[in-house]
Coordinates of C-alpha atoms in Angstrom, one line a residue:
M1434 CA -15.0 -36.9 9.7
T1435 CA -11.6 -35.8 10.7
S1436 CA -8.6 -37.0 8.7
E1437 CA -5.0 -37.6 9.7
G1438 CA -3.4 -34.8 11.6
G1439 CA -6.8 -33.3 12.6
D1440 CA -7.5 -32.0 9.1
T1441 CA -11.1 -31.9 7.9
G1442 CA -11.8 -33.7 4.6
A1443 CA -11.6 -31.7 1.4
A1444 CA -15.3 -32.1 0.9
E1445 CA -16.0 -30.2 4.1
E1446 CA -13.7 -27.3 3.3
T1447 CA -15.5 -24.2 2.0
P1448 CA -13.9 -22.2 -0.8
R1449 CA -13.3 -19.4 1.7
S1450 CA -11.3 -21.7 4.0
V1451 CA -9.3 -23.2 1.2
L1452 CA -8.4 -19.8 -0.1
G1453 CA -7.5 -18.6 3.4
R1454 CA -5.2 -21.5 4.0
A1455 CA -3.5 -21.1 0.6
L1456 CA -3.0 -17.4 1.3
G1457 CA -1.6 -18.3 4.7
V1458 CA 1.0 -20.6 3.1
L1459 CA 2.0 -17.8 0.7
G1460 CA 2.1 -15.3 3.6
A1461 CA 4.6 -17.5 5.4
F1462 CA 7.2 -16.4 2.9
S1463 CA 9.0 -13.1 3.6
D1464 CA 12.2 -11.2 3.0
A1465 CA 13.7 -12.8 6.0
A1466 CA 12.5 -16.3 4.9
P1467 CA 12.4 -16.4 1.1
E1468 CA 12.8 -20.2 1.1
L1469 CA 11.0 -22.6 3.4
A1470 CA 10.8 -26.3 4.0
L1471 CA 7.4 -28.0 4.4
A1472 CA 8.1 -28.3 8.1
D1473 CA 8.7 -24.5 8.3
I1474 CA 5.4 -23.8 6.5
V1475 CA 3.6 -26.1 9.0
T1476 CA 5.1 -24.2 11.9
L1477 CA 4.5 -20.8 10.5
T1478 CA 0.9 -21.4 9.4
G1479 CA -0.3 -23.8 12.1
L1480 CA -1.7 -26.1 9.4
P1481 CA -1.8 -29.9 9.8
P1482 CA 1.1 -31.5 7.8
A1483 CA -1.3 -33.3 5.5
T1484 CA -3.1 -30.0 4.7
A1485 CA 0.1 -28.1 4.2
H1486 CA 1.5 -30.8 1.9
R1487 CA -1.6 -30.8 -0.3
I1488 CA -1.8 -27.0 -0.5
V1489 CA 1.9 -26.6 -1.3
A1490 CA 1.6 -29.3 -4.0
E1491 CA -1.4 -27.4 -5.6
L1492 CA 0.5 -24.1 -5.4
V1493 CA 3.5 -25.6 -7.1
A1494 CA 1.4 -27.1 -9.9
W1495 CA -0.2 -23.7 -10.5
G1496 CA 3.1 -21.8 -10.4
A1497 CA 2.6 -19.8 -7.2
L1498 CA 5.4 -21.7 -5.6
E1499 CA 8.4 -23.5 -7.0
R1500 CA 10.7 -26.2 -5.6
V1501 CA 14.2 -25.2 -4.7
G1502 CA 16.5 -28.2 -4.3
R1503 CA 15.1 -31.0 -2.2
G1504 CA 12.2 -30.3 0.1
R1505 CA 12.4 -26.5 0.0
Y1506 CA 10.1 -23.9 -1.7
R1507 CA 10.1 -20.3 -2.8
V1508 CA 7.5 -18.0 -4.4
G1509 CA 7.0 -18.7 -8.1
L1510 CA 7.3 -16.4 -11.1
R1511 CA 3.6 -16.7 -11.9
L1512 CA 2.8 -14.6 -8.8
W1513 CA 5.4 -12.0 -9.9
R1514 CA 3.8 -11.8 -13.3
I1515 CA 0.4 -11.3 -11.8
G1516 CA 1.7 -8.7 -9.4
A1517 CA 3.2 -6.8 -12.2
L1518 CA -0.2 -6.3 -13.7
A1519 CA -1.4 -4.2 -10.7
P1520 CA -2.4 -0.9 -12.4
T1521 CA -1.0 1.5 -9.8
A1522 CA 2.4 -0.1 -9.6
R1523 CA 2.5 -0.6 -13.4
T1524 CA 1.7 3.0 -14.2
L1525 CA 4.1 4.3 -11.6
R1526 CA 7.0 2.2 -12.8
E1527 CA 6.3 3.1 -16.4
A1528 CA 6.3 6.8 -15.5
A1529 CA 9.4 6.7 -13.4
L1530 CA 11.6 4.4 -15.5
A1531 CA 13.0 7.0 -17.9
P1532 CA 13.9 9.6 -15.2
M1533 CA 15.3 6.8 -13.1
Q1534 CA 17.5 5.7 -16.0
D1535 CA 18.7 9.3 -16.5
L1536 CA 19.5 9.7 -12.8
A1537 CA 21.4 6.4 -12.7
A1538 CA 23.4 7.5 -15.7
V1539 CA 24.2 11.0 -14.4
T1540 CA 25.2 9.9 -10.9
G1541 CA 26.5 6.4 -11.6
H1542 CA 24.8 5.1 -8.5
V1543 CA 21.8 2.8 -7.6
V1544 CA 18.4 4.4 -8.0
H1545 CA 15.3 3.3 -6.1
L1546 CA 11.6 3.7 -6.5
V1547 CA 9.7 3.1 -3.2
V1548 CA 6.1 3.1 -2.2
L1549 CA 4.1 2.9 1.0
D1550 CA 3.0 -0.7 1.8
G1551 CA 1.0 -0.8 5.0
H1552 CA 3.4 0.3 7.8
R1553 CA 6.5 -0.4 5.6
A1554 CA 8.3 1.0 2.6
L1555 CA 8.4 -1.3 -0.4
F1556 CA 10.9 -1.3 -3.3
V1557 CA 9.0 -1.4 -6.6
E1558 CA 12.0 -0.7 -8.9
R1559 CA 15.8 -0.7 -8.6
L1560 CA 18.3 0.4 -11.2
A1561 CA 22.0 -0.4 -10.8
G1562 CA 24.6 2.3 -11.3
R1563 CA 28.2 2.1 -12.5
E1564 CA 29.5 2.3 -8.9
D1565 CA 29.6 -0.8 -6.9
H1566 CA 28.8 -0.4 -3.2
T1567 CA 26.7 -2.4 -0.7
V1568 CA 23.0 -1.6 -1.0
R1569 CA 20.5 -3.7 0.9
S1570 CA 17.7 -3.6 -1.6
R1571 CA 15.9 -5.5 -4.2
V1572 CA 12.5 -5.3 -5.9
G1573 CA 9.8 -6.6 -3.6
R1574 CA 11.8 -6.1 -0.4
D1575 CA 10.4 -3.8 2.3
M1576 CA 12.0 -1.7 5.0
P1577 CA 11.0 0.4 8.0
L1578 CA 9.7 3.8 7.1
H1579 CA 11.8 5.7 9.7
A1580 CA 15.2 4.3 8.6
S1581 CA 15.8 5.6 5.1
G1582 CA 15.5 8.6 2.9
P1583 CA 12.6 7.4 0.7
G1584 CA 10.9 6.0 3.7
K1585 CA 11.0 9.3 5.5
V1586 CA 9.7 11.1 2.3
L1587 CA 6.7 8.8 2.3
L1588 CA 6.2 9.3 6.1
A1589 CA 6.6 13.1 5.8
H1590 CA 3.6 13.2 3.5
A1591 CA 1.4 10.7 5.4
P1592 CA -1.3 11.8 7.8
A1593 CA -0.1 12.9 11.3
A1594 CA -2.1 10.0 12.9
F1595 CA -0.2 7.5 10.8
V1596 CA 3.2 9.1 11.8
E1597 CA 2.3 8.7 15.4
E1598 CA 1.2 5.1 14.9
I1599 CA 4.6 4.4 13.3
I1600 CA 6.4 6.0 16.3
S1601 CA 4.3 4.1 18.7
R1602 CA 5.4 0.8 17.1
G1603 CA 9.0 1.7 18.0
L1604 CA 12.0 3.2 16.1
P1605 CA 14.7 0.5 16.1
R1606 CA 18.2 1.4 15.3
L1607 CA 19.4 -0.3 12.1
A1608 CA 22.6 1.6 11.4
P1609 CA 24.7 4.4 13.0
G1610 CA 22.5 7.2 11.6
T1611 CA 19.1 5.7 12.3
I1612 CA 16.7 8.2 14.0
T1613 CA 15.3 6.6 17.1
D1614 CA 14.1 9.6 19.0
P1615 CA 10.4 10.6 18.2
A1616 CA 11.0 14.3 18.5
A1617 CA 14.0 14.1 16.1
L1618 CA 12.0 12.1 13.6
R1619 CA 9.1 14.6 13.6
S1620 CA 11.6 17.4 13.1
A1621 CA 13.3 15.5 10.2
L1622 CA 9.9 15.0 8.6
A1623 CA 9.1 18.7 8.8
D1624 CA 12.4 19.4 7.1
V1625 CA 11.4 17.0 4.3
R1626 CA 8.1 18.8 3.7
R1627 CA 9.9 22.2 3.9
T1628 CA 12.8 21.4 1.5
G1629 CA 11.1 18.9 -0.8
H1630 CA 13.9 16.3 -0.3
C1631 CA 15.5 14.1 2.3
L1632 CA 19.2 13.6 3.1
S1633 CA 19.7 10.3 4.8
H1634 CA 23.1 9.5 6.4
E1635 CA 23.8 5.8 7.2
E1636 CA 20.2 5.2 8.5
M1637 CA 19.5 1.8 6.9
T1638 CA 23.0 0.5 6.2
A1639 CA 26.4 1.5 7.6
G1640 CA 28.5 3.2 4.9
V1641 CA 25.6 4.1 2.7
S1642 CA 23.6 7.3 2.4
S1643 CA 20.8 8.5 0.1
V1644 CA 19.0 11.5 -1.3
A1645 CA 15.3 11.1 -1.9
A1646 CA 12.4 13.2 -3.2
P1647 CA 8.6 12.7 -3.5
V1648 CA 6.8 11.6 -6.6
A1649 CA 3.2 12.9 -6.9
G1650 CA 0.2 11.4 -8.8
A1651 CA -2.2 13.2 -11.0
D1652 CA -4.2 14.5 -7.9
G1653 CA -1.0 16.0 -6.5
R1654 CA -0.7 13.5 -3.6
V1655 CA 2.6 11.8 -3.0
V1656 CA 2.5 8.2 -4.2
A1657 CA 6.2 7.3 -4.2
A1658 CA 9.7 8.3 -3.4
L1659 CA 12.6 8.3 -5.8
A1660 CA 16.1 8.1 -4.4
V1661 CA 19.8 7.7 -5.3
V1662 CA 22.0 5.7 -3.0
V1663 CA 25.6 6.8 -2.6
P1664 CA 28.6 6.0 -0.4
A1665 CA 28.5 7.7 3.0
T1666 CA 31.7 9.5 2.2
D1667 CA 30.0 11.4 -0.6
P1668 CA 28.6 14.9 0.1
L1669 CA 24.9 14.7 -0.4
P1670 CA 23.7 18.2 -1.4
P1671 CA 25.2 18.1 -4.9
Y1672 CA 22.8 15.2 -5.7
V1673 CA 19.7 17.0 -4.6
P1674 CA 19.0 18.9 -7.9
A1675 CA 19.3 15.7 -10.0
V1676 CA 17.0 13.7 -7.7
Q1677 CA 14.4 16.5 -7.6
V1678 CA 14.4 16.8 -11.4
A1679 CA 13.9 13.0 -11.8
A1680 CA 11.1 12.9 -9.2
A1681 CA 9.4 16.0 -10.8
T1682 CA 9.7 14.4 -14.2
A1683 CA 8.1 11.2 -13.0
S1684 CA 5.3 13.3 -11.4
R1685 CA 4.6 15.1 -14.7
R1686 CA 4.5 11.7 -16.5
L1687 CA 1.8 10.7 -14.0
G1688 CA -0.2 13.8 -14.9
V1689 CA 0.6 16.1 -12.0
R1690 CA 0.5 19.8 -12.9
P1691 CA 3.0 22.3 -11.4
Q1692 CA 0.2 24.1 -9.4
D1693 CA -0.7 20.7 -7.8
R1694 CA 2.6 20.7 -6.0
A1695 CA 2.5 24.3 -4.8

């Protein structure tokens, strides 16, 4: 029997359909929409209001969502705690934390640890520096691969077919220095592979530049990018040695041997 709003009764829902609907609700939240009202969730998921209300209530009770003010929700801390248990991210962050701290102390600027997440770059760690300048980043936020130093480091070490797929999806301009031409991007990625680092000038945010280098895992493959973010007025080459040392230190802590990076 169909209940109000076209929803099927709970007894008719299989575990798979219940899980899928709950994941759909969680998937409605994003960097662009970190807080949602129930009406927003209904619109984004296509669920009947009665179903959305029930699932949201259960997710709140479990701790996957939490209420913000009146009638609005955001992702709860329980999901963050579970996500922090993921072995790859946990091991990577543990290996990179000390060299990131050293880099932040030496440069005085924000330091990022970024990994590949589907077709995007994902911030998995961020350390603040002494200097205060606008940096559009936070742990858990993602960004386009083509529009930043760490993103291009990850892209440079990805398969050629993946690079072409990213290009085919479009290279939107986000800031004055964003590379939007496919040939220019391919050339920039070749430079990253040749030099072992990436200099990024106002590609993600106007007024901000970065220097990034690859972090390799025990098998020698690049698993992350480590970057320092500086004002666009700063010359970038002087930062390269410190960033490369920090990235190499993180790689060694992950078990990579010098010959693996040859």
